[in-house]
GROMACS .gro file of N, CA and C in nm:
model
  366
    1MET      N    1   1.546  19.840  -6.185
    1MET     CA    2   1.511  19.746  -6.289
    1MET      C    3   1.627  19.730  -6.388
    2THR      N    4   1.691  19.837  -6.423
    2THR     CA    5   1.801  19.828  -6.518
    2THR      C    6   1.921  19.758  -6.458
    3LEU      N    7   1.941  19.771  -6.328
    3LEU     CA    8   2.052  19.702  -6.263
    3LEU      C    9   2.031  19.550  -6.269
    4ARG      N   10   1.906  19.506  -6.249
    4ARG     CA   11   1.876  19.363  -6.259
    4ARG      C   12   1.901  19.312  -6.400
    5ARG      N   13   1.860  19.387  -6.498
    5ARG     CA   14   1.883  19.345  -6.638
    5ARG      C   15   2.033  19.340  -6.668
    6PHE      N   16   2.104  19.440  -6.619
    6PHE     CA   17   2.249  19.443  -6.642
    6PHE      C   18   2.315  19.321  -6.579
    7LEU      N   19   2.280  19.289  -6.454
    7LEU     CA   20   2.338  19.173  -6.387
    7LEU      C   21   2.297  19.042  -6.456
    8ALA      N   22   2.173  19.033  -6.499
    8ALA     CA   23   2.126  18.912  -6.567
    8ALA      C   24   2.198  18.894  -6.700
    9LEU      N   25   2.213  19.002  -6.776
    9LEU     CA   26   2.285  18.994  -6.903
    9LEU      C   27   2.433  18.963  -6.881
   10ASN      N   28   2.490  19.021  -6.778
   10ASN     CA   29   2.630  18.994  -6.746
   10ASN      C   30   2.649  18.847  -6.710
   11LEU      N   31   2.559  18.792  -6.629
   11LEU     CA   32   2.564  18.651  -6.592
   11LEU      C   33   2.546  18.561  -6.714
   12LEU      N   34   2.452  18.595  -6.800
   12LEU     CA   35   2.429  18.518  -6.922
   12LEU      C   36   2.552  18.521  -7.013
   13PHE      N   37   2.610  18.638  -7.031
   13PHE     CA   38   2.729  18.652  -7.116
   13PHE      C   39   2.846  18.572  -7.060
   14THR      N   40   2.867  18.581  -6.929
   14THR     CA   41   2.977  18.507  -6.865
   14THR      C   42   2.956  18.357  -6.879
   15THR      N   43   2.834  18.311  -6.860
   15THR     CA   44   2.804  18.168  -6.874
   15THR      C   45   2.830  18.120  -7.016
   16LEU      N   46   2.787  18.196  -7.115
   16LEU     CA   47   2.810  18.159  -7.254
   16LEU      C   48   2.958  18.162  -7.289
   17LEU      N   49   3.030  18.259  -7.235
   17LEU     CA   50   3.173  18.271  -7.264
   17LEU      C   51   3.250  18.151  -7.211
   18PHE      N   52   3.226  18.113  -7.086
   18PHE     CA   53   3.302  18.005  -7.026
   18PHE      C   54   3.253  17.866  -7.065
   19SER      N   55   3.133  17.853  -7.113
   19SER     CA   56   3.086  17.721  -7.156
   19SER      C   57   3.154  17.678  -7.285
   20GLY      N   58   3.208  17.771  -7.360
   20GLY     CA   59   3.279  17.738  -7.484
   20GLY      C   60   3.425  17.705  -7.463
   21CYS      N   61   3.472  17.710  -7.340
   21CYS     CA   62   3.613  17.685  -7.310
   21CYS      C   63   3.634  17.540  -7.268
   22ALA      N   64   3.620  17.449  -7.359
   22ALA     CA   65   3.642  17.308  -7.329
   22ALA      C   66   3.789  17.275  -7.352
   23THR      N   67   3.847  17.202  -7.260
   23THR     CA   68   3.986  17.162  -7.273
   23THR      C   69   3.994  17.029  -7.346
   24ALA      N   70   4.069  17.027  -7.454
   24ALA     CA   71   4.086  16.904  -7.530
   24ALA      C   72   4.198  16.821  -7.469
   25ASP      N   73   4.183  16.690  -7.471
   25ASP     CA   74   4.285  16.600  -7.419
   25ASP      C   75   4.403  16.600  -7.516
   26PRO      N   76   4.523  16.640  -7.470
   26PRO     CA   77   4.638  16.647  -7.561
   26PRO      C   78   4.686  16.509  -7.608
   27ASN      N   79   4.645  16.403  -7.540
   27ASN     CA   80   4.691  16.269  -7.575
   27ASN      C   81   4.596  16.196  -7.670
   28THR      N   82   4.488  16.259  -7.710
   28THR     CA   83   4.388  16.193  -7.792
   28THR      C   84   4.447  16.143  -7.924
   29GLN      N   85   4.524  16.227  -7.992
   29GLN     CA   86   4.580  16.187  -8.121
   29GLN      C   87   4.678  16.072  -8.106
   30SER      N   88   4.766  16.078  -8.005
   30SER     CA   89   4.863  15.970  -7.989
   30SER      C   90   4.795  15.840  -7.948
   31ARG      N   91   4.691  15.848  -7.864
   31ARG     CA   92   4.618  15.727  -7.826
   31ARG      C   93   4.547  15.666  -7.945
   32THR      N   94   4.487  15.750  -8.028
   32THR     CA   95   4.419  15.701  -8.147
   32THR      C   96   4.517  15.633  -8.241
   33ALA      N   97   4.635  15.693  -8.258
   33ALA     CA   98   4.738  15.633  -8.344
   33ALA      C   99   4.785  15.499  -8.286
   34MET      N  100   4.805  15.494  -8.154
   34MET     CA  101   4.850  15.371  -8.090
   34MET      C  102   4.745  15.260  -8.106
   35LEU      N  103   4.618  15.294  -8.086
   35LEU     CA  104   4.512  15.194  -8.103
   35LEU      C  105   4.504  15.145  -8.246
   36GLY      N  106   4.528  15.234  -8.343
   36GLY     CA  107   4.530  15.195  -8.483
   36GLY      C  108   4.642  15.097  -8.512
   37GLU      N  109   4.762  15.122  -8.455
   37GLU     CA  110   4.875  15.031  -8.474
   37GLU      C  111   4.848  14.896  -8.409
   38ILE      N  112   4.787  14.898  -8.292
   38ILE     CA  113   4.756  14.773  -8.222
   38ILE      C  114   4.658  14.689  -8.304
   39LYS      N  115   4.558  14.751  -8.362
   39LYS     CA  116   4.458  14.678  -8.442
   39LYS      C  117   4.520  14.614  -8.566
   40GLN      N  118   4.633  14.668  -8.614
   40GLN     CA  119   4.697  14.615  -8.735
   40GLN      C  120   4.800  14.507  -8.704
   41GLU      N  121   4.822  14.475  -8.577
   41GLU     CA  122   4.920  14.372  -8.542
   41GLU      C  123   4.874  14.236  -8.595
   42PRO      N  124   4.968  14.158  -8.648
   42PRO     CA  125   4.930  14.025  -8.696
   42PRO      C  126   4.892  13.935  -8.578
   43LEU      N  127   4.783  13.863  -8.594
   43LEU     CA  128   4.740  13.770  -8.491
   43LEU      C  129   4.832  13.650  -8.489
   44GLY      N  130   4.847  13.588  -8.375
   44GLY     CA  131   4.933  13.472  -8.366
   44GLY      C  132   4.937  13.416  -8.226
   45ASN      N  133   5.020  13.316  -8.206
   45ASN     CA  134   5.033  13.249  -8.078
   45ASN      C  135   5.148  13.312  -7.999
   46TYR      N  136   5.132  13.438  -7.963
   46TYR     CA  137   5.233  13.510  -7.886
   46TYR      C  138   5.164  13.619  -7.807
   47TYR      N  139   5.240  13.688  -7.724
   47TYR     CA  140   5.189  13.800  -7.645
   47TYR      C  141   5.280  13.920  -7.667
   48ILE      N  142   5.226  14.039  -7.643
   48ILE     CA  143   5.305  14.161  -7.642
   48ILE      C  144   5.327  14.195  -7.496
   49GLY      N  145   5.452  14.207  -7.455
   49GLY     CA  146   5.482  14.238  -7.315
   49GLY      C  147   5.550  14.373  -7.304
   50ARG      N  148   5.509  14.450  -7.207
   50ARG     CA  149   5.575  14.578  -7.180
   50ARG      C  150   5.635  14.570  -7.040
   51ARG      N  151   5.766  14.588  -7.035
   51ARG     CA  152   5.840  14.582  -6.909
   51ARG      C  153   5.809  14.705  -6.826
   52TYR      N  154   5.781  14.684  -6.698
   52TYR     CA  155   5.756  14.794  -6.605
   52TYR      C  156   5.840  14.768  -6.482
   53TYR      N  157   5.944  14.847  -6.463
   53TYR     CA  158   6.035  14.822  -6.352
   53TYR      C  159   6.032  14.936  -6.250
   54LYS      N  160   6.017  14.899  -6.125
   54LYS     CA  161   6.038  14.988  -6.011
   54LYS      C  162   6.107  14.904  -5.905
   55VAL      N  163   6.194  14.964  -5.828
   55VAL     CA  164   6.277  14.891  -5.734
   55VAL      C  165   6.195  14.804  -5.638
   56ASP      N  166   6.090  14.857  -5.581
   56ASP     CA  167   6.015  14.784  -5.479
   56ASP      C  168   5.905  14.694  -5.534
   57TYR      N  169   5.885  14.691  -5.665
   57TYR     CA  170   5.778  14.609  -5.723
   57TYR      C  171   5.832  14.470  -5.755
   58LYS      N  172   5.748  14.371  -5.736
   58LYS     CA  173   5.790  14.232  -5.754
   58LYS      C  174   5.718  14.165  -5.870
   59PHE      N  175   5.695  14.237  -5.978
   59PHE     CA  176   5.637  14.176  -6.097
   59PHE      C  177   5.717  14.222  -6.218
   60TRP      N  178   5.698  14.152  -6.330
   60TRP     CA  179   5.777  14.182  -6.449
   60TRP      C  180   5.721  14.298  -6.528
   61GLY      N  181   5.591  14.297  -6.553
   61GLY     CA  182   5.529  14.401  -6.634
   61GLY      C  183   5.388  14.360  -6.672
   62TYR      N  184   5.347  14.402  -6.790
   62TYR     CA  185   5.212  14.375  -6.838
   62TYR      C  186   5.218  14.307  -6.974
   63ILE      N  187   5.124  14.216  -6.999
   63ILE     CA  188   5.117  14.153  -7.131
   63ILE      C  189   4.973  14.159  -7.182
   64ARG      N  190   4.964  14.157  -7.314
   64ARG     CA  191   4.834  14.155  -7.380
   64ARG      C  192   4.846  14.068  -7.504
   65LYS      N  193   4.733  14.025  -7.555
   65LYS     CA  194   4.731  13.950  -7.680
   65LYS      C  195   4.743  14.047  -7.796
   66PRO      N  196   4.797  14.003  -7.909
   66PRO     CA  197   4.807  14.092  -8.025
   66PRO      C  198   4.669  14.138  -8.070
   67GLY      N  199   4.658  14.265  -8.102
   67GLY     CA  200   4.532  14.322  -8.147
   67GLY      C  201   4.443  14.372  -8.035
   68GLU      N  202   4.479  14.345  -7.910
   68GLU     CA  203   4.399  14.390  -7.797
   68GLU      C  204   4.460  14.514  -7.734
   69SER      N  205   4.377  14.596  -7.674
   69SER     CA  206   4.420  14.720  -7.611
   69SER      C  207   4.499  14.692  -7.483
   70TRP      N  208   4.581  14.790  -7.443
   70TRP     CA  209   4.653  14.778  -7.316
   70TRP      C  210   4.557  14.782  -7.199
   71ALA      N  211   4.435  14.830  -7.219
   71ALA     CA  212   4.336  14.831  -7.112
   71ALA      C  213   4.300  14.688  -7.070
   72ASN      N  214   4.320  14.591  -7.158
   72ASN     CA  215   4.291  14.450  -7.128
   72ASN      C  216   4.415  14.373  -7.084
   73ALA      N  217   4.527  14.441  -7.067
   73ALA     CA  218   4.653  14.374  -7.033
   73ALA      C  219   4.647  14.316  -6.892
   74LYS      N  220   4.732  14.214  -6.869
   74LYS     CA  221   4.741  14.151  -6.738
   74LYS      C  222   4.878  14.178  -6.679
   75MET      N  223   4.879  14.200  -6.547
   75MET     CA  224   5.005  14.214  -6.476
   75MET      C  225   5.062  14.073  -6.458
   76VAL      N  226   5.191  14.055  -6.484
   76VAL     CA  227   5.249  13.921  -6.478
   76VAL      C  228   5.381  13.918  -6.403
   77MET      N  229   5.407  13.798  -6.353
   77MET     CA  230   5.539  13.762  -6.301
   77MET      C  231   5.590  13.654  -6.395
   78LEU      N  232   5.718  13.656  -6.423
   78LEU     CA  233   5.775  13.554  -6.511
   78LEU      C  234   5.837  13.442  -6.428
   79ASN      N  235   5.817  13.319  -6.474
   79ASN     CA  236   5.884  13.204  -6.416
   79ASN      C  237   6.019  13.193  -6.487
   80GLU      N  238   6.126  13.224  -6.416
   80GLU     CA  239   6.258  13.229  -6.478
   80GLU      C  240   6.340  13.102  -6.456
   81GLN      N  241   6.275  12.991  -6.428
   81GLN     CA  242   6.349  12.867  -6.408
   81GLN      C  243   6.411  12.818  -6.538
   82GLY      N  244   6.342  12.834  -6.650
   82GLY     CA  245   6.395  12.787  -6.777
   82GLY      C  246   6.472  12.893  -6.853
   83LYS      N  247   6.437  13.018  -6.833
   83LYS     CA  248   6.498  13.128  -6.909
   83LYS      C  249   6.487  13.255  -6.825
   84LEU      N  250   6.598  13.326  -6.808
   84LEU     CA  251   6.596  13.452  -6.733
   84LEU      C  252   6.533  13.562  -6.816
   85ALA      N  253   6.475  13.659  -6.747
   85ALA     CA  254   6.424  13.778  -6.815
   85ALA      C  255   6.542  13.851  -6.879
   86PRO      N  256   6.519  13.924  -6.988
   86PRO     CA  257   6.630  13.987  -7.061
   86PRO      C  258   6.721  14.076  -6.976
   87ASP      N  259   6.664  14.157  -6.887
   87ASP     CA  260   6.749  14.245  -6.806
   87ASP      C  261   6.833  14.165  -6.707
   88ARG      N  262   6.779  14.059  -6.652
   88ARG     CA  263   6.856  13.976  -6.559
   88ARG      C  264   6.963  13.896  -6.633
   89GLU      N  265   6.932  13.855  -6.754
   89GLU     CA  266   7.029  13.781  -6.835
   89GLU      C  267   7.151  13.868  -6.866
   90LEU      N  268   7.128  13.998  -6.886
   90LEU     CA  269   7.238  14.091  -6.913
   90LEU      C  270   7.305  14.140  -6.786
   91GLY      N  271   7.245  14.113  -6.670
   91GLY     CA  272   7.301  14.161  -6.545
   91GLY      C  273   7.273  14.308  -6.519
   92LYS      N  274   7.175  14.364  -6.588
   92LYS     CA  275   7.139  14.506  -6.573
   92LYS      C  276   6.991  14.515  -6.538
   93ILE      N  277   6.958  14.486  -6.414
   93ILE     CA  278   6.818  14.479  -6.373
   93ILE      C  279   6.750  14.614  -6.391
   94GLY      N  280   6.636  14.611  -6.460
   94GLY     CA  281   6.557  14.732  -6.484
   94GLY      C  282   6.599  14.812  -6.604
   95SER      N  283   6.703  14.769  -6.674
   95SER     CA  284   6.753  14.847  -6.789
   95SER      C  285   6.655  14.846  -6.906
   96ASP      N  286   6.561  14.755  -6.906
   96ASP     CA  287   6.465  14.746  -7.016
   96ASP      C  288   6.329  14.805  -6.980
   97ASN      N  289   6.323  14.891  -6.880
   97ASN     CA  290   6.197  14.954  -6.840
   97ASN      C  291   6.134  15.027  -6.958
   98GLY      N  292   6.008  14.996  -6.986
   98GLY     CA  293   5.935  15.059  -7.096
   98GLY      C  294   5.950  14.988  -7.229
   99TYR      N  295   6.039  14.890  -7.241
   99TYR     CA  296   6.055  14.816  -7.367
   99TYR      C  297   5.934  14.727  -7.390
  100GLU      N  298   5.908  14.701  -7.516
  100GLU     CA  299   5.803  14.605  -7.552
  100GLU      C  300   5.869  14.483  -7.615
  101TYR      N  301   5.820  14.367  -7.577
  101TYR     CA  302   5.872  14.239  -7.623
  101TYR      C  303   5.762  14.158  -7.689
  102LYS      N  304   5.803  14.072  -7.778
  102LYS     CA  305   5.713  13.970  -7.831
  102LYS      C  306   5.747  13.844  -7.752
  103LEU      N  307   5.650  13.796  -7.674
  103LEU     CA  308   5.673  13.684  -7.584
  103LEU      C  309   5.603  13.559  -7.634
  104TYR      N  310   5.675  13.449  -7.630
  104TYR     CA  311   5.618  13.319  -7.664
  104TYR      C  312   5.619  13.235  -7.538
  105GLY      N  313   5.508  13.174  -7.506
  105GLY     CA  314   5.499  13.092  -7.387
  105GLY      C  315   5.355  13.062  -7.354
  106ASP      N  316   5.335  13.000  -7.240
  106ASP     CA  317   5.202  12.960  -7.197
  106ASP      C  318   5.178  13.007  -7.055
  107PHE      N  319   5.051  13.030  -7.022
  107PHE     CA  320   5.016  13.063  -6.885
  107PHE      C  321   4.999  12.936  -6.804
  108HIS      N  322   5.047  12.942  -6.682
  108HIS     CA  323   5.031  12.831  -6.589
  108HIS      C  324   4.974  12.885  -6.460
  109ARG      N  325   4.985  12.810  -6.354
  109ARG     CA  326   4.925  12.849  -6.226
  109ARG      C  327   4.945  12.997  -6.196
  110ARG      N  328   4.840  13.059  -6.145
  110ARG     CA  329   4.840  13.199  -6.103
  110ARG      C  330   4.882  13.295  -6.213
  111ASP      N  331   4.853  13.261  -6.336
  111ASP     CA  332   4.881  13.349  -6.451
  111ASP      C  333   5.028  13.388  -6.463
  112ARG      N  334   5.117  13.295  -6.435
  112ARG     CA  335   5.259  13.323  -6.460
  112ARG      C  336   5.291  13.278  -6.601
  113LEU      N  337   5.373  13.352  -6.669
  113LEU     CA  338   5.410  13.318  -6.805
  113LEU      C  339   5.540  13.239  -6.802
  114ARG      N  340   5.538  13.118  -6.856
  114ARG     CA  341   5.660  13.039  -6.865
  114ARG      C  342   5.721  13.067  -7.001
  115ALA      N  343   5.832  13.133  -7.001
  115ALA     CA  344   5.893  13.176  -7.126
  115ALA      C  345   5.962  13.060  -7.195
  116ARG      N  346   5.960  13.063  -7.326
  116ARG     CA  347   6.036  12.966  -7.404
  116ARG      C  348   6.178  13.018  -7.418
  117GLU      N  349   6.257  12.955  -7.498
  117GLU     CA  350   6.399  12.983  -7.502
  117GLU      C  351   6.440  13.115  -7.567
  118GLN      N  352   6.350  13.185  -7.631
  118GLN     CA  353   6.394  13.309  -7.695
  118GLN      C  354   6.302  13.425  -7.662
  119TRP      N  355   6.360  13.543  -7.661
  119TRP     CA  356   6.287  13.669  -7.643
  119TRP      C  357   6.307  13.748  -7.770
  120LEU      N  358   6.202  13.806  -7.821
  120LEU     CA  359   6.214  13.888  -7.941
  120LEU      C  360   6.179  14.031  -7.905
  121LEU      N  361   6.272  14.121  -7.930
  121LEU     CA  362   6.249  14.263  -7.904
  121LEU      C  363   6.172  14.323  -8.020
  122SER      N  364   6.059  14.387  -7.989
  122SER     CA  365   5.979  14.450  -8.095
  122SER      C  366   6.041  14.580  -8.139
   0.00000   0.00000   0.00000
């Protein structure tokens, strides 16, 4: 009888000990700060674009409207007939990986962004 009580108490103690070991997400604070900054962006007729470059990928990156989360961003290809993308204009393809841009333009067929004559680096 005492062995059963000992094992039951040991099991109960172990369960209580390990149930208190919750792992906190280390990115929670930075994500919260980023979402706060996004919410404070001035609204306007532009997009926020983040360049994402990999050698075998055939798209430019992701864009979102000001004030919206990156979770709502769209993957885009740029129509470079009127204006080259910044890295191609400099002749250094992929050098702007991870940069964020303020993009002015309109969506056309298949959600391609037709850029206007200027790019603004945020």
